[in-house]
Short mmCIF file of N, CA and C in Angstrom, two decimals:
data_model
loop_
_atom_site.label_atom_id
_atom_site.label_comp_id
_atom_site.label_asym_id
_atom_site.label_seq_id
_atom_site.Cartn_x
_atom_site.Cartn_y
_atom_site.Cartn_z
N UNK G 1 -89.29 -23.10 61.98
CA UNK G 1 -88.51 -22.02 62.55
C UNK G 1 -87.24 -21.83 61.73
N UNK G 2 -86.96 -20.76 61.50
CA UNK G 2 -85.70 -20.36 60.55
C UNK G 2 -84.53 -20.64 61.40
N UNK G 3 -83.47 -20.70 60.82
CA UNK G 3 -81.99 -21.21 61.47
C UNK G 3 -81.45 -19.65 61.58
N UNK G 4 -80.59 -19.55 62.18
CA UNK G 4 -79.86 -18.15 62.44
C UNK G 4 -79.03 -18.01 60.98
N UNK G 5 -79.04 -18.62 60.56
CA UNK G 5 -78.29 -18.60 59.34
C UNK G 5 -78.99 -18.04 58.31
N UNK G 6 -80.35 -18.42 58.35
CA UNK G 6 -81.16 -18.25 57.20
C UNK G 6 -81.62 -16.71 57.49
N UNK G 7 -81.72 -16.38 59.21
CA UNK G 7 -82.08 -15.45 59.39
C UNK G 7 -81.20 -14.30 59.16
N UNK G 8 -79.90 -14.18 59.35
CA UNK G 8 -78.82 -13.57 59.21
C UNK G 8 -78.57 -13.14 57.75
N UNK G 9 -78.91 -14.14 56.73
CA UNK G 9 -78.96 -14.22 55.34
C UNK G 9 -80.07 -13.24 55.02
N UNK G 10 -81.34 -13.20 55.43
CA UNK G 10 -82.23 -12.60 55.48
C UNK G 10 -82.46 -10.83 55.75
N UNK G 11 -81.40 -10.80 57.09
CA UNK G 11 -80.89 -9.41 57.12
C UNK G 11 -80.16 -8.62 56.36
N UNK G 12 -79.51 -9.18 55.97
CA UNK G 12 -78.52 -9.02 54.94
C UNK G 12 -78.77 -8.56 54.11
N UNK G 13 -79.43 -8.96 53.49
CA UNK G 13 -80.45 -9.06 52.03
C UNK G 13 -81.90 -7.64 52.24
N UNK G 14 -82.13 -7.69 53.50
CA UNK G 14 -82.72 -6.57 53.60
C UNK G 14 -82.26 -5.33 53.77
N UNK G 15 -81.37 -5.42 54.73
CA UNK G 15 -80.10 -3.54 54.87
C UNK G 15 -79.61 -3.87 53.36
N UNK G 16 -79.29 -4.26 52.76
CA UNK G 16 -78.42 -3.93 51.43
C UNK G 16 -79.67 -3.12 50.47
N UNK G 17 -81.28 -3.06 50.80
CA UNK G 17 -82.02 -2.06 50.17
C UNK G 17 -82.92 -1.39 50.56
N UNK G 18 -82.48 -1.41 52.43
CA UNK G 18 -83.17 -0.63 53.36
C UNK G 18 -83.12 0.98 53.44
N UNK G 19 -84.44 1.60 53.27
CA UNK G 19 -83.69 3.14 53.02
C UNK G 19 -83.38 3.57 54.22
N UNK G 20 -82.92 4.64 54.00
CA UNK G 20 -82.10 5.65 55.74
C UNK G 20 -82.76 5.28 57.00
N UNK G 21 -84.15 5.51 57.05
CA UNK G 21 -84.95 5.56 57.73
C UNK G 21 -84.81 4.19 58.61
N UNK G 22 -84.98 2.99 58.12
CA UNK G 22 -84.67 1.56 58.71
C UNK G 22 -83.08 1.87 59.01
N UNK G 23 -82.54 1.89 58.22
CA UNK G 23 -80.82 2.03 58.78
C UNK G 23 -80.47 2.72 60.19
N UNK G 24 -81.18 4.20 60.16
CA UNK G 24 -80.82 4.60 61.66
C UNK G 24 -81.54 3.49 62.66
N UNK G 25 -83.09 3.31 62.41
CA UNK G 25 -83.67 2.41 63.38
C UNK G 25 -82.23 1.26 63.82
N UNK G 26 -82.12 0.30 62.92
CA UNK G 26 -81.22 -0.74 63.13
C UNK G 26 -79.86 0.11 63.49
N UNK G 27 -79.27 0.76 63.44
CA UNK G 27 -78.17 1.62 63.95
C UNK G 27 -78.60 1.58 65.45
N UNK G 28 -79.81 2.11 65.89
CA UNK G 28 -79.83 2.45 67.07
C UNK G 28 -79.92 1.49 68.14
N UNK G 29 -80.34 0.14 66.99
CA UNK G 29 -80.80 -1.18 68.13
C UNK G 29 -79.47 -1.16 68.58
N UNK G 30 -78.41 -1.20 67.46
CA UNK G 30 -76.94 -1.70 67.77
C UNK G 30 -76.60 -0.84 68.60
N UNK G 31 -76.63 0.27 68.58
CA UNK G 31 -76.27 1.23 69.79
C UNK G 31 -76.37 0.62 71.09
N UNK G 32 -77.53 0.88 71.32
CA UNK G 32 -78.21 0.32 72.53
C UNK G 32 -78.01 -1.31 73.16
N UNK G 33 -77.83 -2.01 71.76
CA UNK G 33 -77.15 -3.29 72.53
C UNK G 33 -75.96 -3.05 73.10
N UNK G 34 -75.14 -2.31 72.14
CA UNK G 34 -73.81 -2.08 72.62
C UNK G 34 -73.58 -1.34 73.93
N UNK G 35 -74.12 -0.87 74.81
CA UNK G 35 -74.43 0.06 75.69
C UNK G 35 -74.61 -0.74 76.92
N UNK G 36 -75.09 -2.03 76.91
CA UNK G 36 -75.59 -3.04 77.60
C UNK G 36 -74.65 -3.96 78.54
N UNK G 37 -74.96 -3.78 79.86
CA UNK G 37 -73.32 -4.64 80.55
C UNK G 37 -72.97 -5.44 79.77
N UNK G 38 -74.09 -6.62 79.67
CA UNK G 38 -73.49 -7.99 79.31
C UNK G 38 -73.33 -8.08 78.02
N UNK G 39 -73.10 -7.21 77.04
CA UNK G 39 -73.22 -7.13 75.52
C UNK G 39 -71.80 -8.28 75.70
N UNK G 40 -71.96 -9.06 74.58
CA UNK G 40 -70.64 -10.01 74.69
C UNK G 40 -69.69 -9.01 73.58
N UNK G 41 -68.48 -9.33 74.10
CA UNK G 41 -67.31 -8.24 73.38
C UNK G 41 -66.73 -9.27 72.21
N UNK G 42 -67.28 -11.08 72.38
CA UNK G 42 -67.28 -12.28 71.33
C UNK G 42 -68.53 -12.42 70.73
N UNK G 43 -68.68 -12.41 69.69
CA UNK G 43 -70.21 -13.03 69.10
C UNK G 43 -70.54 -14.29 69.56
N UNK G 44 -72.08 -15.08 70.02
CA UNK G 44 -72.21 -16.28 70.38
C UNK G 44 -71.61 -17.40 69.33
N UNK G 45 -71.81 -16.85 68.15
CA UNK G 45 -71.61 -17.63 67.13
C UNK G 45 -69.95 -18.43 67.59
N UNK G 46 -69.06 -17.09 67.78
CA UNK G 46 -67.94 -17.99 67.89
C UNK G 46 -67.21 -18.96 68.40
N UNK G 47 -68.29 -18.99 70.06
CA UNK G 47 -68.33 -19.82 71.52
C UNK G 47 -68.57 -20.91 70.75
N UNK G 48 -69.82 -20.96 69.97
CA UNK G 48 -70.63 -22.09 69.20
C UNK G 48 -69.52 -22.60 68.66
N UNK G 49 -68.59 -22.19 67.47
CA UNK G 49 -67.68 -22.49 66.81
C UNK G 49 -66.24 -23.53 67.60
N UNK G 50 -66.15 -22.45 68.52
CA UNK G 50 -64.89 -23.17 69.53
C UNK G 50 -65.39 -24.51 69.94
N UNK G 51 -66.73 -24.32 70.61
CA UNK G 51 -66.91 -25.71 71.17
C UNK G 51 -67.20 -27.00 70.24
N UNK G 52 -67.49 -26.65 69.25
CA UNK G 52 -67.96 -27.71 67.93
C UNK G 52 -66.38 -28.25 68.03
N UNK G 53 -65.41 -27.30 67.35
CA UNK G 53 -63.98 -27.55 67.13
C UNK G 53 -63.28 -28.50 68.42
N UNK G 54 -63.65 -27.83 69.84
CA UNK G 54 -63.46 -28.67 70.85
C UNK G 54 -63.67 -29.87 71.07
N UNK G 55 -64.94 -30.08 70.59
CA UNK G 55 -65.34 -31.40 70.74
C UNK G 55 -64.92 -32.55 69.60
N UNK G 56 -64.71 -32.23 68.01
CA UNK G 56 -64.10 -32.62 67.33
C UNK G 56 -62.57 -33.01 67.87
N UNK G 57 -61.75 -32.33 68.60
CA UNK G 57 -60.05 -32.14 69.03
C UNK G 57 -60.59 -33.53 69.97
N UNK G 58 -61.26 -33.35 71.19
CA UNK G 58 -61.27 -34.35 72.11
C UNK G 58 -62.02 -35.80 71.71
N UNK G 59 -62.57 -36.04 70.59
CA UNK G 59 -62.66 -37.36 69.96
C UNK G 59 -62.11 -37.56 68.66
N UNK G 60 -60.64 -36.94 68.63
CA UNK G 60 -59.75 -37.15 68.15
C UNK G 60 -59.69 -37.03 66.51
N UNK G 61 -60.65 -36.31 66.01
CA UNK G 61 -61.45 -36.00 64.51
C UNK G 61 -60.52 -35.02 64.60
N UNK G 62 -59.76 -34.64 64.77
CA UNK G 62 -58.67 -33.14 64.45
C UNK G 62 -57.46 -33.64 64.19
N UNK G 63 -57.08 -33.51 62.90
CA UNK G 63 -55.22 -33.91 62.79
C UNK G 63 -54.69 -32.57 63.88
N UNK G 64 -53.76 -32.25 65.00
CA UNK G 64 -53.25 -31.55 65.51
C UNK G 64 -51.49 -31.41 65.01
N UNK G 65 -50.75 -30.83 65.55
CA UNK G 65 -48.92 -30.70 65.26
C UNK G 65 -48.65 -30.15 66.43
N UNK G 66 -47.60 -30.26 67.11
CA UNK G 66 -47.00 -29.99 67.95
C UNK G 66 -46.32 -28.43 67.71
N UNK G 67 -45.93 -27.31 68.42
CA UNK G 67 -45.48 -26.39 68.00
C UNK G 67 -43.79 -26.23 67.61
N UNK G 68 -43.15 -27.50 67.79
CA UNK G 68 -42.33 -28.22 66.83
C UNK G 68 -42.22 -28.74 65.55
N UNK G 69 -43.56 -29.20 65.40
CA UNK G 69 -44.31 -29.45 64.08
C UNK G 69 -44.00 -28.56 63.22
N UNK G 70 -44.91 -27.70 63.38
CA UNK G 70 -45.53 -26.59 62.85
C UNK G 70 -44.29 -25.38 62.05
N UNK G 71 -43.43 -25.09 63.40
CA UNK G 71 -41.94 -24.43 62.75
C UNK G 71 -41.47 -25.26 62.03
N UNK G 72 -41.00 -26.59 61.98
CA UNK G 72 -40.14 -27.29 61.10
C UNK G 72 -40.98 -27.82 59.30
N UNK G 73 -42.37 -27.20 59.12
CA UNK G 73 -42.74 -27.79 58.46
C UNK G 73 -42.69 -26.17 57.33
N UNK G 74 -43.09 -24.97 58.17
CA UNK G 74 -42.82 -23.35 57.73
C UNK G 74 -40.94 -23.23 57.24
N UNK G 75 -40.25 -23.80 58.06
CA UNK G 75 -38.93 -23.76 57.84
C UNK G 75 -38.42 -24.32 55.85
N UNK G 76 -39.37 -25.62 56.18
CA UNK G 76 -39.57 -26.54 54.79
C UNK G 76 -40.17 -26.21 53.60
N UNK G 77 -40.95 -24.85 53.37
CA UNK G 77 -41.71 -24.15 52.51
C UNK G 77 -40.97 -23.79 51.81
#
């Protein structure tokens, strides 16, 4: 089974020499998803992203700074 990645790569690679004809088709899917209550207004991908990052922060794999940190280190540039 392909990874979303590979598949995404895959699309990609196909609209970049899809003629008109496929383009409106895929135009219209997007339409129509977009049209959809639950269309997410976030891509899943990025939920995916947060929570990876989340879970890295809470077993302590994340250097963090305090927002004291952070100004005094911009101040130092």
């Amino acid at each position: 089974m392909e990874s979303t990645l590979e598949i995404r790569k895959r699309i990609h690679e196909f609209i970049d020499i899809a003629d008109e004809r496929i383009l409106r088709i895929i135009n219209g899917i997007i339409d129509a998803e977009e049209q959809e209550d639950n269309y997410p207004a976030v891509p899943d991908y990025i939920y995916d992203r947060v929570d990876e990052e989340r879970a890295k922060y809470l077993k302590g794999e994340v250097k963090t700074s305090s927002w004291e940190e952070v100004k005094e280190r911009l101040k130092n540039l």
